[in-house]
Backbone as a ProteinNet text record, in pm:
[ID]
protein_1_A
[PRIMARY]
MKILARLKKTIRTFIQKEPPPEYEVTQFVISDRQPITGASKISFFVNNPQPGASVTRTFENEDDVINWLMSNADFKHILFKNLFSSSSVIHHCGVKEPITEPKKKPGDIDILLYKEGNESNAVGIECKIVKSESLENQPPKINKITSVQKKGTKQADGYINIGFSRVFLMVILLDDGRHYNNPNFVFRTTPTEELKELYDFDWNTKMNTEVGIIYAYVNQLTSNHINQTKGLGLRIEREAKERIQCDGLTEKIKNLNY
[TERTIARY]
-8412.1	-8449.6	-8482.4	-8536.4	-8583.2	-8443.5	-8296.1	-8157	-8131.5	-8128.6	-8096.8	-8160.9	-8329.4	-8389	-8358.1	-8331	-8305.5	-8160.6	-8105.7	-7963.7	-7985.6	-8020.9	-8044.7	-8129.3	-8220.2	-8263.1	-8164.6	-8091.8	-8015.5	-7882.6	-7843	-7749.1	-7817.3	-7953.8	-8021.3	-8034.4	-8054.2	-8065.5	-7969.7	-7810.8	-7696.1	-7681.1	-7693.7	-7657.8	-7752.4	-7867.1	-7941.1	-7936	-7849.6	-7853.6	-7790.5	-7856.6	-7740.6	-7569.1	-7541.4	-7377	-7405.2	-7269.8	-7258.1	-7231	-7264.3	-7307.3	-7122.6	-7099.6	-7005	-6991.1	-6869.1	-6862.9	-6740.3	-6773.1	-6716.4	-6567.9	-6439.2	-6342.8	-6312.2	-6278.4	-6238.9	-6045.3	-6021.3	-5875.7	-5819.8	-5743.2	-5682.3	-5566	-5466.3	-5342.1	-5319.8	-5263.5	-5231.4	-5082.5	-5086.3	-4950.9	-4955	-4808.6	-4745	-4629.4	-4615.6	-4510.2	-4479.6	-4298.1	-4254.6	-4124.9	-4084.8	-3980.2	-3867.3	-3741.3	-3616.8	-3520.8	-3508.5	-3471.8	-3331.8	-3264.1	-3126.6	-3171.5	-3266.5	-3297.4	-3304.3	-3282.5	-3226.7	-3363.4	-3447.3	-3605.6	-3713.3	-3731.7	-3888.8	-3978.9	-4121.7	-4238.3	-4340.2	-4418.6	-4515.4	-4665.3	-4722.9	-4879.2	-4904.2	-4855.7	-4885.1	-4937.9	-5014.6	-5111.6	-5028.7	-5053.1	-5007.4	-5024.6	-4929.6	-4968.3	-5077.9	-5011.4	-5138	-5219	-5312.8	-5381.3	-5436	-5415.3	-5450.5	-5623.2	-5630.3	-5792.3	-5844.1	-6003.6	-6055.7	-6095.4	-6044.3	-6063.6	-6230.4	-6300.4	-6456.1	-6444.5	-6345.7	-6364.3	-6208.6	-6126.6	-5988.2	-6046.3	-6106.8	-6159.4	-6250.1	-6240.5	-6326.6	-6437.9	-6476.9	-6575.2	-6557.1	-6635.1	-6640	-6519.9	-6542.4	-6391.9	-6204.4	-6248.1	-6109.4	-6086.5	-6207.3	-6185.4	-6116.2	-6225.9	-6174.7	-6024.8	-5992.2	-5884.5	-5722.2	-5797.5	-5680.7	-5674.6	-5772.1	-5779.7	-5733.3	-5733.8	-5687.6	-5504.9	-5479	-5323.8	-5277.2	-5305.4	-5243.9	-5252.4	-5094.5	-5072.3	-5129.2	-5134.4	-5180	-5329.2	-5396.6	-5575.9	-5578.5	-5498.8	-5512.1	-5486.7	-5387.2	-5297.6	-5446.5	-5508.9	-5603.9	-5756.1	-5767	-5855.6	-5875.2	-5757.5	-5688.4	-5696.7	-5622	-5613.1	-5801.8	-5876	-6008.3	-6101.8	-6086.3	-6124.4	-6077.8	-5987.7	-5893.5	-5773.7	-5745.9	-5641.4	-5517.1	-5500.7	-5381.5	-5340.7	-5236.6	-5219	-5225	-5204.7	-5157.8	-5316.1	-5326.2	-5499.2	-5479.2	-5569.1	-5558.1	-5702.6	-5631.9	-5745.6	-5793.4	-5912.4	-5952.6	-6030.1	-6045.6	-6135.4	-6210.2	-6334.8	-6442.7	-6448.8	-6469.8	-6513.9	-6611.1	-6606.6	-6733.5	-6781	-6792	-6799.4	-6665.4	-6699.5	-6798.4	-6852.4	-6806.4	-6873.8	-7012.7	-7052.9	-7143.8	-7240	-7345.4	-7404.8	-7468.9	-7400.5	-7466.6	-7606.3	-7643.3	-7750.5	-7817.7	-7764.1	-7804.1	-7724.7	-7807.4	-7756	-7673.6	-7565.6	-7504.3	-7404.7	-7436.7	-7337.4	-7165.4	-7116.8	-6963.5	-6946.6	-6827.3	-6802.8	-6683.5	-6720.7	-6614.9	-6533.1	-6471.2	-6383.7	-6408.2	-6337.2	-6320.3	-6217.1	-6233	-6115.6	-6078.6	-5998.5	-5980.5	-5840	-5839.5	-5715.9	-5607.1	-5501.9	-5446.8	-5440.7	-5484.3	-5483	-5663.4	-5743.8	-5862.1	-5973.2	-5993.6	-6097.6	-6236.4	-6247.9	-6392	-6457.6	-6359.2	-6421.6	-6378.2	-6426.8	-6416.3	-6519.1	-6465.8	-6568.7	-6578.8	-6719.1	-6729.1	-6789.7	-6726.7	-6778.8	-6826.4	-6941.3	-6977.9	-6948	-6935.5	-6888.1	-6973	-6995.6	-7076.2	-6996.5	-6988.9	-6915.2	-6990.9	-6975	-7046.7	-6921.2	-6956.3	-6891.4	-6902.8	-6810.8	-6830.7	-6748.2	-6785.5	-6712.8	-6694.3	-6617	-6610.5	-6642.4	-6699.5	-6739	-6676.3	-6608.7	-6605	-6740.1	-6715.2	-6846.7	-7014.6	-6957.9	-7115.8	-7113.8	-7235.5	-7256	-7182.1	-7136	-7053	-7147.5	-7103.4	-7158.1	-7183.8	-7270.2	-7277.1	-7351	-7330.9	-7387.9	-7539.9	-7593.3	-7755.5	-7705.6	-7699.9	-7671.6	-7794	-7920.1	-8018.2	-7979.2	-7995.3	-7962.8	-7866.1	-7746	-7643.9	-7664.9	-7740	-7779.3	-7903.8	-7971.5	-8091.7	-7997.4	-7951.9	-7849.5	-7765.2	-7656.7	-7607.8	-7682.2	-7775.9	-7826.5	-7910.1	-7950.1	-7997	-7873.7	-7757.9	-7643.2	-7593.4	-7597.2	-7513.5	-7604.4	-7745.8	-7865.1	-7802	-7767.5	-7738.2	-7597.8	-7512.4	-7372.3	-7400.4	-7538.7	-7580.2	-7613.3	-7685.2	-7716	-7628	-7546.6	-7445.1	-7349.4	-7357.4	-7341.2	-7180.8	-7129.4	-7008.7	-7033.1	-6913.7	-6921.2	-6956.7	-6908.6	-6960.7	-6947	-7021.7	-7083.8	-7089.3	-7014.6	-7011	-7028.6	-7129.3	-7161.9	-7064.6	-6955.8	-6822.4	-6891.1	-6926.8	-6954.6	-6849.8	-6771.5	-6666.4	-6694.2	-6656.5	-6647.9	-6539.3	-6583.3	-6449.5	-6492.2	-6342	-6410.4	-6306.6	-6358.1	-6270.5	-6239.5	-6180.1	-6201.3	-6125.3	-6072.7	-5959.2	-6027.1	-6151.3	-6202.9	-6259.2	-6236.4	-6276.1	-6147.3	-6164.3	-6109.2	-6008.3	-6042	-5972.5	-5826.8	-5768.5	-5624.9	-5528.6	-5601.8	-5546.2	-5574.9	-5510.3	-5517.8	-5597.1	-5562.4	-5609.4	-5751	-5805.7	-6007.3	-6033.6	-5982.6	-6049.7	-6134.2	-6228.9	-6301.4	-6471.4	-6538.9	-6712.1	-6778.9	-6844.9	-6857.6	-6968.4	-7016.1	-7059.6	-7220.9	-7268.8	-7394	-7445.4	-7317	-7363.7	-7411.7	-7342.6	-7403.7	-7468.6	-7549.6	-7649.2	-7730	-7777.8	-7845.9	-7769.8	-7672.7	-7573.4	-7584.4	-7526.6	-7504.3	-7633.5	-7762.7	-7866.1	-7931.4	-7907.2	-8016.9	-8035.8	-8142.4	-8216.6	-8158.5	-8067.7	-7987.6	-8048.4	-8104.3	-8175.8	-8286.7	-8372.2	-8496.1	-8468.3	-8358.7	-8338.5	-8241.4	-8149.1	-8112.3	-8049.8	-8059.9	-8025.2	-7932	-7993.6	-7880.1	-7752.2	-7766.4	-7654.5	-7481.6	-7541.3	-7472.3	-7404.4	-7266.3	-7192.8	-7203.2	-7165.3	-7133.3	-6985.8	-6929.3	-6805.8	-6779.4	-6740.2	-6727.1	-6580	-6549.4	-6393.8	-6387.4	-6305.9	-6287.3	-6149.3	-6186.7	-6057.9	-6045.1	-5962.6	-5977.2	-5890.3	-5914.6	-5800.5	-5801.6	-5698.7	-5706.4	-5626.7	-5534.9	-5470.5	-5498	-5477.4	-5474.3	-5403.9	-5322.3	-5225.4	-5335.1	-5275.4	-5352.2	-5359.9	-5440.1	-5487.3	-5393.6	-5287.1	-5202.1	-5083.4	-5093.6	-4993.9	-4994.8	-5093.7	-5168.7	-5293.6	-5286.5	-5408.4	-5435.8	-5539.1	-5603.9	-5670	-5650.2	-5758.5	-5768.8	-5901.3	-5972	-6073.9	-6127.8	-6179.2	-6278.3	-6405.3	-6444	-6563.2	-6578.6	-6644.6	-6779.2	-6861.4	-6997.7	-7036.4	-7092.5	-7139.5	-7083.8	-7076	-6975.4	-7093.6	-7037.2	-7111.7	-7143.4	-7289.5	-7258.8	-7237	-7107	-7054.2	-7137	-7153.5	-7199.3	-7107.5	-7186.3	-7111.5	-7094.8	-7004	-6995.3	-6983.1	-7045.4	-7105.8	-6997.4	-6987.7	-6844	-6873.4	-6960.3	-6950.5	-6888.4	-6912.5	-6850.2	-6704.3	-6679	-6510.8	-6441.1	-6469.8	-6443.6	-6411.8	-6483.5	-6531.3	-6373	-6403.8	-6269.2	-6118.5	-6126.8	-6001.2	-5961.3	-6027.2	-5998.3	-5984.5	-5983.6	-5967.3	-5813.7	-5763.1	-5564.7	-5520.5	-5601.4	-5532.7	-5559.4
-629.2	-611.8	-686.7	-802.4	-961.1	-968.9	-993.1	-1055.3	-944.8	-852.6	-724	-748.6	-742.1	-749	-894.9	-1009.8	-1150.2	-1125.3	-1077.8	-1032.9	-949.4	-830.7	-768.8	-843.4	-935.6	-1007.2	-1114.4	-1174.2	-1281.8	-1215.5	-1107.6	-1028.5	-997	-888	-898.4	-1055.1	-1144.6	-1270.1	-1310.8	-1314.4	-1332.6	-1249.1	-1125.9	-1040.1	-1008.2	-1084.4	-1078.8	-1216.7	-1352.4	-1462.6	-1459.1	-1491.5	-1518.4	-1533.6	-1444.7	-1477	-1644.2	-1727.5	-1853.8	-1852.8	-1924.5	-1922.2	-1917.9	-1858.6	-1847.9	-1991.5	-2011.7	-2124.9	-2087.5	-2102.4	-2099.2	-2173.7	-2118.3	-2198.3	-2230.3	-2352.2	-2413.4	-2414.9	-2356.2	-2318.7	-2474.3	-2544.3	-2677.6	-2636.4	-2674.1	-2712.2	-2811.7	-2927.8	-3064.5	-3052.2	-3153.8	-3130.2	-3267.3	-3322.3	-3437.7	-3443.7	-3471.8	-3494.9	-3605.6	-3602	-3778.7	-3711.6	-3833.1	-3806.3	-3856.9	-3759.4	-3788.6	-3884.5	-4012.3	-4105.1	-4136.6	-4077.6	-4129.3	-4236	-4286.8	-4376.4	-4316.6	-4403.6	-4349.7	-4333.8	-4352	-4338.4	-4305.9	-4184	-4126.1	-4129.8	-4198.2	-4191.5	-4101.7	-4020.6	-3934.1	-3967	-3924.3	-3965.3	-4139.2	-4215.1	-4346.4	-4372.8	-4488.9	-4512.2	-4567.1	-4529.3	-4550	-4701.2	-4794.8	-4942.3	-4944.7	-4821.5	-4824.4	-4698.1	-4687	-4598.2	-4501.7	-4377.8	-4257.9	-4259.2	-4165.3	-4138.4	-4078	-4076.3	-4076.3	-3885.6	-3801.6	-3678.2	-3628.2	-3682.4	-3702.6	-3709.7	-3801.1	-3817.1	-3736.9	-3647.3	-3582.6	-3458.5	-3433.8	-3283.8	-3300.9	-3284.9	-3275.4	-3163.9	-3051.1	-2962.4	-2878.8	-2786.1	-2683.2	-2642.1	-2547.1	-2464.8	-2549.6	-2642.2	-2695.5	-2755.4	-2757.7	-2740.9	-2588.3	-2551.9	-2394.2	-2342.4	-2348.2	-2305.8	-2395.6	-2505.5	-2601.9	-2504.6	-2512.4	-2443.8	-2300.3	-2236.7	-2099.3	-2089.2	-2207.5	-2213.6	-2277.7	-2322.5	-2339.3	-2230.8	-2211.6	-2079.2	-2116.9	-2241.4	-2272.1	-2200.9	-2273.6	-2196.1	-2100.1	-2013.2	-1880.9	-1783.8	-1816	-1754.3	-1755	-1884.2	-1866.4	-1779.5	-1817.7	-1730.7	-1571.1	-1543.8	-1372.4	-1333.4	-1406.4	-1370.4	-1351.8	-1396.6	-1418.9	-1346.1	-1297.8	-1203.1	-1028.6	-1011.4	-886.1	-853	-985.5	-928.8	-920.9	-958.4	-921.5	-1050.5	-1042.8	-1147.4	-1070.5	-935.9	-831.7	-853.3	-964	-973.3	-1001.3	-954.2	-957.3	-1068.9	-1167.7	-1263.7	-1290	-1326	-1378	-1469.5	-1545.1	-1701.9	-1697.5	-1740.5	-1725.2	-1623.1	-1501.5	-1376.2	-1350.1	-1329.9	-1305.5	-1188.3	-1143.9	-1035	-920.5	-804	-741.1	-725	-784.7	-813.1	-880.1	-962.6	-1038.6	-1016.5	-1056.8	-1048.1	-1156	-1208.1	-1347.1	-1364	-1519.9	-1573.8	-1526.2	-1450.9	-1381.8	-1455.1	-1469.3	-1531.6	-1449.7	-1434.4	-1561.8	-1647.1	-1561.7	-1630	-1611	-1645.7	-1617	-1600.8	-1514.8	-1481.1	-1604.6	-1685.4	-1777.1	-1775.5	-1668.8	-1603.1	-1430.5	-1362.5	-1218.8	-1192	-1107.9	-1073.1	-929.1	-866.6	-730.3	-682.9	-641.5	-598.2	-502.2	-522.6	-427	-308.3	-263.7	-73	-61.2	-172.2	-70.1	-206.5	-192.5	-227.9	-212.9	-88.8	-66.7	-122.6	-225.7	-260.2	-456.2	-454.9	-637.8	-694.6	-850.2	-925.2	-1068.2	-1075.1	-1167.1	-1302.9	-1405.3	-1553.6	-1639.9	-1670	-1803.8	-1940.3	-2028.8	-2188.8	-2305.4	-2390.5	-2476.6	-2589.7	-2745.4	-2833.1	-2943.4	-2996.7	-3133.5	-3244.8	-3337.4	-3448.5	-3561.1	-3620.4	-3721.1	-3833.1	-3938.1	-4054	-4183.6	-4205.3	-4297	-4429.6	-4551	-4656.1	-4792.3	-4897.8	-4996.6	-5037	-5029.6	-5061.2	-5009	-4892.8	-4844.9	-4721.9	-4622.7	-4481.7	-4459.4	-4307.2	-4234.9	-4227.8	-4207.4	-4191.8	-4031.6	-3970.9	-3799.5	-3744.6	-3679.2	-3605.5	-3533.8	-3526	-3428.3	-3293.6	-3267.7	-3140	-3036.5	-3087.1	-3016.2	-2904.4	-2969.7	-2899.8	-2821.7	-2867.5	-2746.9	-2616	-2629.8	-2498.8	-2447.4	-2505.8	-2430.2	-2329.5	-2407.3	-2319.2	-2185.2	-2265	-2179.7	-2032.3	-2055.1	-1936.2	-1879.5	-1927.2	-1842.9	-1767.2	-1792.9	-1781.2	-1637.4	-1672.4	-1593.5	-1452.3	-1447.7	-1343.3	-1233.6	-1351.2	-1271.3	-1170.6	-1209.6	-1108	-1009.1	-1037.9	-909.9	-797.6	-832.8	-766	-660.1	-741.4	-678.7	-589.1	-570.9	-473.5	-472.9	-589.5	-604.5	-577.4	-513.1	-469	-568	-718	-793.1	-953	-1038.6	-1175.8	-1282.2	-1407.4	-1467.6	-1630.4	-1720.4	-1839.7	-1944.2	-2018.2	-2099.7	-2256.1	-2288	-2443.5	-2551.8	-2557.6	-2648.6	-2824.4	-2881.9	-3006.8	-3127.8	-3233	-3309.1	-3365	-3404.9	-3556.1	-3661.7	-3750.2	-3892.6	-3986.3	-3968.7	-4035.2	-4150.5	-4184	-4327.5	-4449.3	-4464.8	-4581.5	-4577.6	-4431.1	-4468.4	-4550	-4591.4	-4666.4	-4599.2	-4461.8	-4437.4	-4462.1	-4468.8	-4504.9	-4369.4	-4265.1	-4107.1	-4077.3	-4067.9	-3976.9	-3874	-3765.6	-3661.3	-3661.3	-3754	-3777.3	-3876.6	-3908.8	-3966.9	-3838	-3805.5	-3718.8	-3778.9	-3690.2	-3736.1	-3694.8	-3801	-3750.2	-3666.7	-3576.7	-3424.4	-3461	-3570	-3644.6	-3708.1	-3750.8	-3735.2	-3627.3	-3503.4	-3420.1	-3301.8	-3331	-3246.2	-3147.5	-3232.7	-3169.3	-3020.3	-3042.8	-2937.3	-2832.1	-2898.6	-2781.8	-2720.4	-2825.5	-2751.9	-2665.6	-2633.9	-2601.4	-2438.9	-2392.9	-2257.1	-2156.4	-2098.8	-2006.1	-1898.8	-1862.2	-1753	-1703.3	-1811.5	-1774.7	-1800.2	-1870.7	-1934	-1849.2	-1741.5	-1679.2	-1522.3	-1446.5	-1312	-1286.2	-1223.6	-1216.9	-1145.5	-1071.2	-998.4	-1096.6	-1218.8	-1315.4	-1376.8	-1420.1	-1455.5	-1601.1	-1671	-1874.8	-1868.2	-1961.1	-2007.4	-2190.8	-2233.1	-2406.3	-2392.5	-2446.8	-2478.9	-2617.7	-2699.5	-2847.1	-2917.7	-3009.7	-3071.8	-3237.5	-3226.8	-3363.4	-3504.2	-3598	-3699.3	-3784.6	-3797.5	-3874.6	-3972	-4006.4	-4164.2	-4186.2	-4324.3	-4349.5	-4304.5	-4222.7	-4124	-3992.7	-3950.9	-3859.2	-3741	-3702.5	-3503.5	-3424.1	-3460.5	-3387.8	-3398.7	-3498	-3545.2	-3541.1	-3588.7	-3603.3	-3506.5	-3419.1	-3346.7	-3274.8	-3238.5	-3180.1	-3043.3	-2906.7	-2800.4	-2696.1	-2736.1	-2628.6	-2524.8	-2425.8	-2339.1	-2284.2	-2254.4	-2151.7	-2098	-1936.8	-1867.3	-1904.1	-1925.9	-1978.6	-1847	-1745.7	-1668.9	-1507.9	-1414.4	-1295.2	-1215.7	-1169.1	-1100.9	-972.4	-897.3	-742.9	-650.7	-570.3	-506.2	-367	-345.5	-250.1	-161.9	-52.6	41.5	-7.9	-6.9	-85.5	24.4	17.6	89.9	137.4	296.8	307.9	210	225.8	150.9	-3.1	-103	-221.9	-194.2	-83.5	-107.8	-62.2	10.3	71.2	-40.6	-161.5	-295.8	-351	-344.4	-465.1	-385.3	-260	-171.1	-250.6	-254.1	-289.1	-442.8	-530.8	-673.8	-682.8	-580.2	-639.5	-519.9	-495.3	-442.3	-520.3
-4697.3	-4546.5	-4421.6	-4513.1	-4409.7	-4325.6	-4417.6	-4396	-4255.7	-4277	-4172.6	-4056.9	-4058.9	-3950.3	-3864.1	-3941.4	-3874.5	-3801.5	-3911.1	-3838.4	-3726	-3703.4	-3546.1	-3463.1	-3492.7	-3370.9	-3335.5	-3410.8	-3374.4	-3274.5	-3282	-3262.7	-3072.7	-3124.8	-2998.1	-2916.3	-2940.3	-2870.1	-2750.2	-2881	-2810.9	-2741.5	-2723.9	-2632.4	-2492	-2500.9	-2386.4	-2316.2	-2363.8	-2295.9	-2184.3	-2092.9	-1946.5	-1942.5	-1858.6	-1835.7	-1788.9	-1823.3	-1760.5	-1622.1	-1542.7	-1403.2	-1356.6	-1226.8	-1149.3	-1055.9	-1069.7	-959.3	-833.1	-755	-618.2	-621.6	-607.6	-536	-455.8	-433.9	-314.7	-262.6	-238.2	-232.1	-85.4	-150.6	-39.9	-20.6	106.7	106.3	221.4	102.8	189.5	263.9	353.1	450.5	484.7	468.7	567.8	674.6	774.8	823.6	860.8	841.3	846.6	936.4	1027.8	1118.4	1019.2	1035.4	951.7	1074.4	1035.6	1080.2	1062.3	944	886.2	792.7	743.5	630.4	495.7	386.2	285.5	208.4	238.6	194.9	264.4	251.3	298.5	241.4	286.3	205.1	273.1	199.1	225.6	147.1	259.5	228.9	205.1	336.5	336.5	420.8	469.3	547.4	662	820.3	925.2	941.3	1001.1	1019.5	1174.5	1209.2	1350.7	1345.9	1248	1247.3	1391.5	1327.3	1442.5	1475.5	1571.4	1571.3	1462.3	1457.5	1374.8	1360.1	1257.6	1269.9	1359	1331.4	1379.8	1541.6	1605.8	1746.6	1809.7	1740.8	1806.7	1871.1	1858.3	1940.1	2034.5	2155.7	2245.2	2235.2	2191.7	2145.2	2032.1	2024.4	1906.1	1913.6	2049.4	2085.4	2049.1	2057.8	2049.3	1894	1795.3	1661.5	1608.2	1643.9	1625.3	1664.3	1794.7	1827.7	1741.4	1736.9	1647.6	1498.2	1394.7	1303.8	1284.9	1366.5	1386.2	1463.1	1488.1	1553.2	1383.3	1293.5	1167.3	1081.1	1026.1	939.3	843.5	792.8	649.3	639.3	733.4	730.3	749.9	850.8	871.8	753.3	656.5	570.8	458.8	407.7	332.2	351.8	486.7	577	538.3	639.4	599.2	461.5	345.6	198.2	156.5	187.9	134.7	154.3	332.5	370.3	370.9	377.2	377.5	263.1	182.5	143	147.1	308.2	351.2	475.2	506.8	612.4	730.9	731.1	868.7	937.9	991.8	1079.1	1196.6	1279.1	1437.8	1453.2	1527.5	1588.6	1720.3	1748.5	1880.8	1860	1941.3	1960.7	2074.4	2059.2	2224.8	2309.4	2219	2270.7	2355.2	2458.6	2562.4	2565.3	2721.9	2773.9	2749.6	2691.3	2674.9	2545.8	2456.9	2322.2	2333.1	2364.7	2406.6	2546.4	2564.8	2675.5	2764.9	2907.4	2971.4	2945.3	2856.3	2868.7	2768.6	2666.7	2547.9	2426.2	2310.5	2193.8	2117.9	2060.3	2033.3	2131.2	2260.8	2378.9	2400.5	2293.4	2193.6	2110	2059.8	1909	1892.1	1797.4	1788.9	1719.6	1625.9	1565.2	1546.8	1570.2	1572.7	1497	1370.7	1282	1273.5	1274.9	1203	1152.1	1035.7	958.7	1103.8	1104	1223.4	1201.6	1328.8	1325.6	1217.2	1239.3	1175.3	1225.5	1370.7	1444.5	1419.4	1289.3	1305.9	1166.2	1114.8	992.7	1066.3	1220.3	1201	1187.4	1111.3	1110.1	1188.1	1234.3	1347.9	1264.7	1355.3	1261.7	1329.7	1311.5	1382.9	1356.4	1434.6	1353.1	1375.3	1275.5	1357.9	1229.5	1332.7	1293.4	1244.4	1118.4	1018.9	1066.2	1093.2	1106.5	1012	924.3	804.4	842.9	851	849.2	754.4	705.4	563	656	604.8	640.5	541.6	586.3	486.8	402.2	299.9	226.1	246.8	332.6	373.1	324.1	306.2	273.2	397.6	407.5	560.4	636.3	768.5	889.4	860.5	892.8	910.5	962	1073.2	1195.3	1162.7	1212.7	1166.5	1132.7	1019.8	942.9	951.2	966.6	1004.5	1078.1	1222.3	1359.5	1360.2	1248	1293.9	1221.5	1077.3	1020.3	1078.9	1187.4	1237.3	1363	1411	1528.5	1481.3	1373.3	1326.1	1264.2	1203.3	1124.8	1249.8	1362.3	1475.6	1557.3	1545.7	1648.8	1536.4	1383.6	1315.1	1304.1	1326.9	1373.1	1451.2	1520.4	1676.1	1641.6	1581.5	1500	1477.1	1397.2	1332.4	1419.3	1526.3	1625.4	1674.2	1718.5	1776.1	1686.3	1552.4	1489.6	1378.1	1415.1	1331.2	1165.7	1122.4	987.8	883.6	892.2	856.3	926.9	895.5	968.5	868.1	913.6	859	935.7	859.2	931.7	860.7	938.7	849	911.1	832	842	831.8	922.8	920.3	917.1	799	779.2	833	958.4	966.2	892.9	795.1	689.9	691.3	768.1	775.1	680.7	569.3	449.4	430.7	548	557	485.6	477	402.9	261.6	190.2	73.2	-1.1	-91.8	-167	-315.4	-310.7	-428.1	-392.3	-492	-495.5	-504.2	-530.4	-494.9	-366.4	-239.7	-141.1	-185.1	-250.1	-251.4	-291	-296.8	-350.6	-258.8	-121.9	-38.5	43.3	41.2	69.9	35.4	163.3	139.3	0.1	-95.8	-200.6	-193	-302.5	-327.4	-272.9	-333.6	-340.6	-204	-105.1	16.3	113	62.9	144.5	39.6	-10.7	-51.8	34.6	153.3	231.5	325.6	287.5	388.9	251.5	143	11	-38.3	-55	-70.5	29	125.6	270.1	179.3	196.7	140.6	274.3	220.9	319.3	318.8	167.2	168.5	217.8	247.1	304.5	486.9	515	680.1	731.1	651.3	714.5	688.3	761.7	725.6	617.6	485.7	346.1	362.8	481	509.2	531.8	606.6	648.7	564.5	549.4	445.7	486.4	378.1	420.6	385.7	494.8	448.9	462.4	365	405.9	392	538.4	586.2	596.8	533.3	526.7	602.3	699.1	738.2	707.6	626.3	565.5	625.8	679.5	713.8	570	544.1	389.4	400.7	511.9	535.9	676.4	712.1	861.4	950.6	899.1	1038.1	1087.2	1214.8	1276.2	1232.8	1203	1174.6	1199.1	1290.6	1312.5	1233	1183.8	1083.7	940.1	914.7	762.7	752.2	680.9	656.9	524	485.6	336.9	448.6	431.8	471.5	386.2	378.8	263.1	286.7	195.2	245.1	81.6	120.9	7.9	30.9	19.8	43.2	-15.7	-4.3	-29.5	-99.7	28.7	-8.9	61.2	-19.5	26.5	136.5	240.3	350	283.2	338	281.3	412	343.4	437.2	513.7	608.3	668.5	760.7	819	869.3	1045.1	1089.1	1235.1	1350	1456.7	1543.9	1645.5	1631.2	1738.7	1881.9	1947	2085.4	2050.3	1934	1949.2	1903.4	1821.6	1777.1	1885.7	1997.5	2117.4	2200.6	2206.7	2293	2219.1	2072.3	2051.6	2042.3	2069.3	2060.8	2246.3	2319.7	2475.7	2465.5	2355.9	2409.1	2385.7	2362.7	2391.6	2448.4	2549.8	2693.5	2784.7
[MASK]
++++++++++++++++++++++++++++++++++++++++++++++++++++++++++++++++++++++++++++++++++++++++++++++++++++++++++++++++++++++++++++++++++++++++++++++++++++++++++++++++++++++++++++++++++++++++++++++++++++++++++++++++++++++++++++++++++++++++++++++++++++++++++++++++++

C-alpha cells in the first residue's frame, strides 16, 4: 500500500508541474540587391567601400519609417500573416480625421489594417521608434527608451478609446550593426543585454492589458545603405484582446476608401 501511495503522489506531482515556458518567435527576412554588370562574379552581403548612411539617420521622422516599412512587400507579408493569417489586407498610414479628433490623443492612427471586406474587425497600430547604433570598441548608442515607452503607452490607450477591434503598440528598432565584429553578417545586431531596458519594461501595469505588443526590426547588417542590404524582423510579444468594434468607427473606416 505504501508503494502504491508513493506512486500516486509521484504521478500527481508530475501532472501538476508547470508547463514549459512558451517562447515568442521572431520572423526575419534578409535581402541584398546587387547590380548585374556583366561581371563573371557577383558577391552578396559584402561591405561597400563607400559606406551608406546609418539607418538611424536615414529617415526624417517616424512617418517616413512607417511608410518605408509598409511599402516593403516582405514586411507586409509577415505582418499581415501574423495578424490576419491572410495577405488580402487593406492598410492605411497616418490616418487622422474622421477617425481621430484634432488636438486629442492619439493625434493620428499610424497604421490601420483590416481584412478586405471586413472593416468591422479593424486593427489600429501605434508605432514608436528606438534607434541603436553600433560603435567601434564601445557599447552601442541607444536613444532614450523610457520616453518612447511612456509616449507609446499613452497613445495606444487612445486607440482603445476610439474603439478598434484590436490595438497594438509596435516598437520599431532601427538597428545599425555595421560596427559589430561578428564575421557572420546575420548576427550583426544589438546584443539582447544592451536592450534590457526595452524588453524588461513593465507593460502589464503601465499599459492597458487589451493592447498587444509587437517588436519590429530594421537591421543594417553591412556598410551598404538600408535600401540595398537589410534584415527585417517581427515578433508578436503579446496578443491584443479582440473586442466588438463600434458601428460608428466601422462606417468611418469604410469611408476612407472614397
